[in-house]
């Protein structure tokens, strides 16, 4: 919760992903409980029949079908034209949304750095598995859209550096409306896929409107709530004027044992309400501390949730 | 409950309470801290939300406690108090008796201890002062109650004028010291009234109120043994609160009188009379011890009758002491009835004891009362001052006489028959010469027969009629210091005026009590030519025999001059031929030469009197040693007279000096200093009659009955210290709660 004393921003991909982590990430691939149709040929088996080596089924020929797919052996035996259908291998769309507001830039370890690293790791997995990776940063923008930047439809390992430079270039500042940002994201996304939203979900105007807009449209939405250890156990005392980093709103508190107790109760209740909201809308919520190692997040938490396999 | 300064408290409240609440809005200087979001904090501390000011104050225990503390302080500022019951009026006079009887050890001290009545009275007065309502703490109009402290015995001494300064009042009360004098309250009341505003003196009545002046409450701390209660006027509008000290059945044994007489024929025989008194309602047997110059010389056991009620008023000690004239007057007026109060009064039992001694030298005699069982100090005796008495007995001595003027045959032959030491017949010039040489002091008495010697005594302007004394300068001579029997001359400056000759006069009356005229029968005496003398009433001259017009014999008694004056020439009468002339000469010479010259009376004093005496001329280094062994210097006047201001306590006073002595003085062989002893004795039946009076009848108003002082001690209960204390406690609780909230 407290502003990070001194932060070293990542500059290259090596700052985000070290080789050890990459080695651990390499066997992973994105997954979704739902199978979506891709746009491009990918490495994912699709429900669609398409061009691949894997046979799926036969169906009677109708005029207009590509005669190249006629199973001549069956025609020879049955004297009926049948088409050979193959399983289509398609790509999966991965959309990583990170909260780039000032409130992310706090905590020890820094929440935003954690989000950057997590996004990079997910993006790496997505890119190496030939999925379409889109990264969107929500943040303070003069036009009020709430979208600071977006990197669309990256595919393939080659685009790894593009993704890394985009992530390294993000600067958390200001505040935004989660509702309008979510609206913009929902309108702009194409196809179907997996969406991971990294944020602390502390929005003054509420998280409900925003999440309601993100849900549906063929996306499997995972909310990752990142909290710093200081937000969970505030190490503060005395008479304080607490100033909100985003909107400079202030709250005067005299920190006392009952107050801390109430704060923790409120935090738990907030997280609970967020989880409940997500569950009711087929979204999944994960609350992680910013001091969680990235490999634990990827290999343990996300795998358990079925985001990666 | 009453408030002394409600307005002030209101003003302070109007400032302080809004200030506190405003301070609460602005109260803390908080540390700024940036957090990711204030969302949860705001939820957690809804009451800190700054939207509505009074929401801040809602359920704020600390503010509540602070307001409570402030309220306590504001109440303290208003100075609430509960009124005590008896402290009405704003001015009080504390009249504290310090007379001899107040030394009685039957006063109630703190914690049921027994202290002297004076100590008990002082303690009660101090308690009263402590309970006096104070003025408000600030600059208000209420200055609090004022009190004045007057102590009295025979005279009154204002120790502290009206003030509300309790420290000064306490100091004044603590300054009061015991004396052995009598007690008279009327002067104290007059002094008190003199300090009252809007009063004026009305001749003869004392002080009377001009108009309804300020009311004063007089608090009389006494045992009621007041000689002049019937003359004491507290003032019409004033009230008297009487706090009786001591017990009404206090036992006391006292010596109320001590006299010594030498036999005329055998002067070495001394008879001592001591009057004794018992105030206890049972018979007491005690020993009376006699000490001569500090050596026990005799002891006698005496049984004193019990005190009883309803005796005749005449038997009271005060009446016993009343002069014969007064007694006669009362008898004549038929004033012997006993009023009911008197009948119920306890009359002390009286008795006496007589010692006979043979001793021609002068001596200091002491009598003291001793327990007949233990031989120690008396038991059941509250007052010890009156258990001892001293008396200075002059040496047995025959008179040395000088006759100045004509050596008349009749006079000469009359004196020859008297038991005198020596008679010198001197001319005026001889006497004047002897005076210059300082030898005149050898004569105990001088007869001036028609002359007044010029010995440089103070001359006064000629007064009409002074005969034979006018010098060339037109100034008249007065008598020089000494003892004189004066014939046929009227000294100047004594308030006597010669109003002309009186032919064929006879002596029509004489004082039967006076030692000079007691045995003189003037009936056969015919005076051919007498003088009519007019006496100034203020001159202090007593007439001891009267002609048809004016006095036939006069006595002048001043500190250093004592004279019997016969204003006519005895040779112009048949007196020298009568036996009464010889009797008169004998008694006059004896009276002047022995009793007066011996200063028997002058050396037996009472506390309250001043010591006034004459030392030989030219003495130096005069010192007086008081009964408490303190010594001080005394400076004699040019003529040798000394004056020691009012003696406070009884006991032996020793005056010592370097230089010549007079008859009766002794010389201390150790340091060769002359010594003269004076004895001051209480010898006051009224003071020794210690049982406290519950009721005093003053000259005006109802008799004042003693009140228990418990109620008057209940002064105003001031609440502000407790309120301040409460405020402090609340602040401490608030601080504790604050700390617990923040740091635990």
mmCIF file of N, CA, C and O in Angstrom, chain B residues 731-741:
data_model
loop_
_atom_site.group_PDB
_atom_site.id
_atom_site.type_symbol
_atom_site.label_atom_id
_atom_site.label_comp_id
_atom_site.label_asym_id
_atom_site.label_seq_id
_atom_site.Cartn_x
_atom_site.Cartn_y
_atom_site.Cartn_z
ATOM 1 N N UNK B 731 -8.876 14.689 32.791
ATOM 2 C CA UNK B 731 -7.841 14.866 31.767
ATOM 3 C C UNK B 731 -6.917 13.660 31.758
ATOM 4 O O UNK B 731 -6.521 13.162 30.692
ATOM 5 N N UNK B 732 -6.591 13.147 32.965
ATOM 6 C CA UNK B 732 -5.706 11.987 33.028
ATOM 7 C C UNK B 732 -6.366 10.758 32.408
ATOM 8 O O UNK B 732 -5.715 9.999 31.672
ATOM 9 N N UNK B 733 -7.656 10.578 32.675
ATOM 10 C CA UNK B 733 -8.388 9.448 32.091
ATOM 11 C C UNK B 733 -8.401 9.578 30.569
ATOM 12 O O UNK B 733 -8.164 8.610 29.837
ATOM 13 N N UNK B 734 -8.632 10.812 30.131
ATOM 14 C CA UNK B 734 -8.680 11.069 28.694
ATOM 15 C C UNK B 734 -7.346 10.713 28.052
ATOM 16 O O UNK B 734 -7.285 10.088 27.005
ATOM 17 N N UNK B 735 -6.287 11.099 28.713
ATOM 18 C CA UNK B 735 -4.945 10.824 28.186
ATOM 19 C C UNK B 735 -4.703 9.315 28.125
ATOM 20 O O UNK B 735 -4.160 8.799 27.153
ATOM 21 N N UNK B 736 -5.158 8.624 29.158
ATOM 22 C CA UNK B 736 -4.985 7.166 29.198
ATOM 23 C C UNK B 736 -5.751 6.523 28.030
ATOM 24 O O UNK B 736 -5.202 5.688 27.301
ATOM 25 N N UNK B 737 -6.977 6.969 27.842
ATOM 26 C CA UNK B 737 -7.793 6.388 26.780
ATOM 27 C C UNK B 737 -7.177 6.679 25.421
ATOM 28 O O UNK B 737 -7.077 5.810 24.554
ATOM 29 N N UNK B 738 -6.687 7.902 25.280
ATOM 30 C CA UNK B 738 -6.075 8.291 24.016
ATOM 31 C C UNK B 738 -4.892 7.385 23.711
ATOM 32 O O UNK B 738 -4.751 6.841 22.622
ATOM 33 N N UNK B 739 -4.047 7.181 24.730
ATOM 34 C CA UNK B 739 -2.867 6.367 24.524
ATOM 35 C C UNK B 739 -3.223 4.927 24.213
ATOM 36 O O UNK B 739 -2.588 4.277 23.396
ATOM 37 N N UNK B 740 -4.250 4.446 24.875
ATOM 38 C CA UNK B 740 -4.651 3.071 24.645
ATOM 39 C C UNK B 740 -5.161 2.909 23.224
ATOM 40 O O UNK B 740 -4.919 1.922 22.571
ATOM 41 N N UNK B 741 -5.864 3.904 22.760
ATOM 42 C CA UNK B 741 -6.431 3.853 21.409
ATOM 43 C C UNK B 741 -5.338 3.829 20.359
ATOM 44 O O UNK B 741 -5.426 3.170 19.351
#
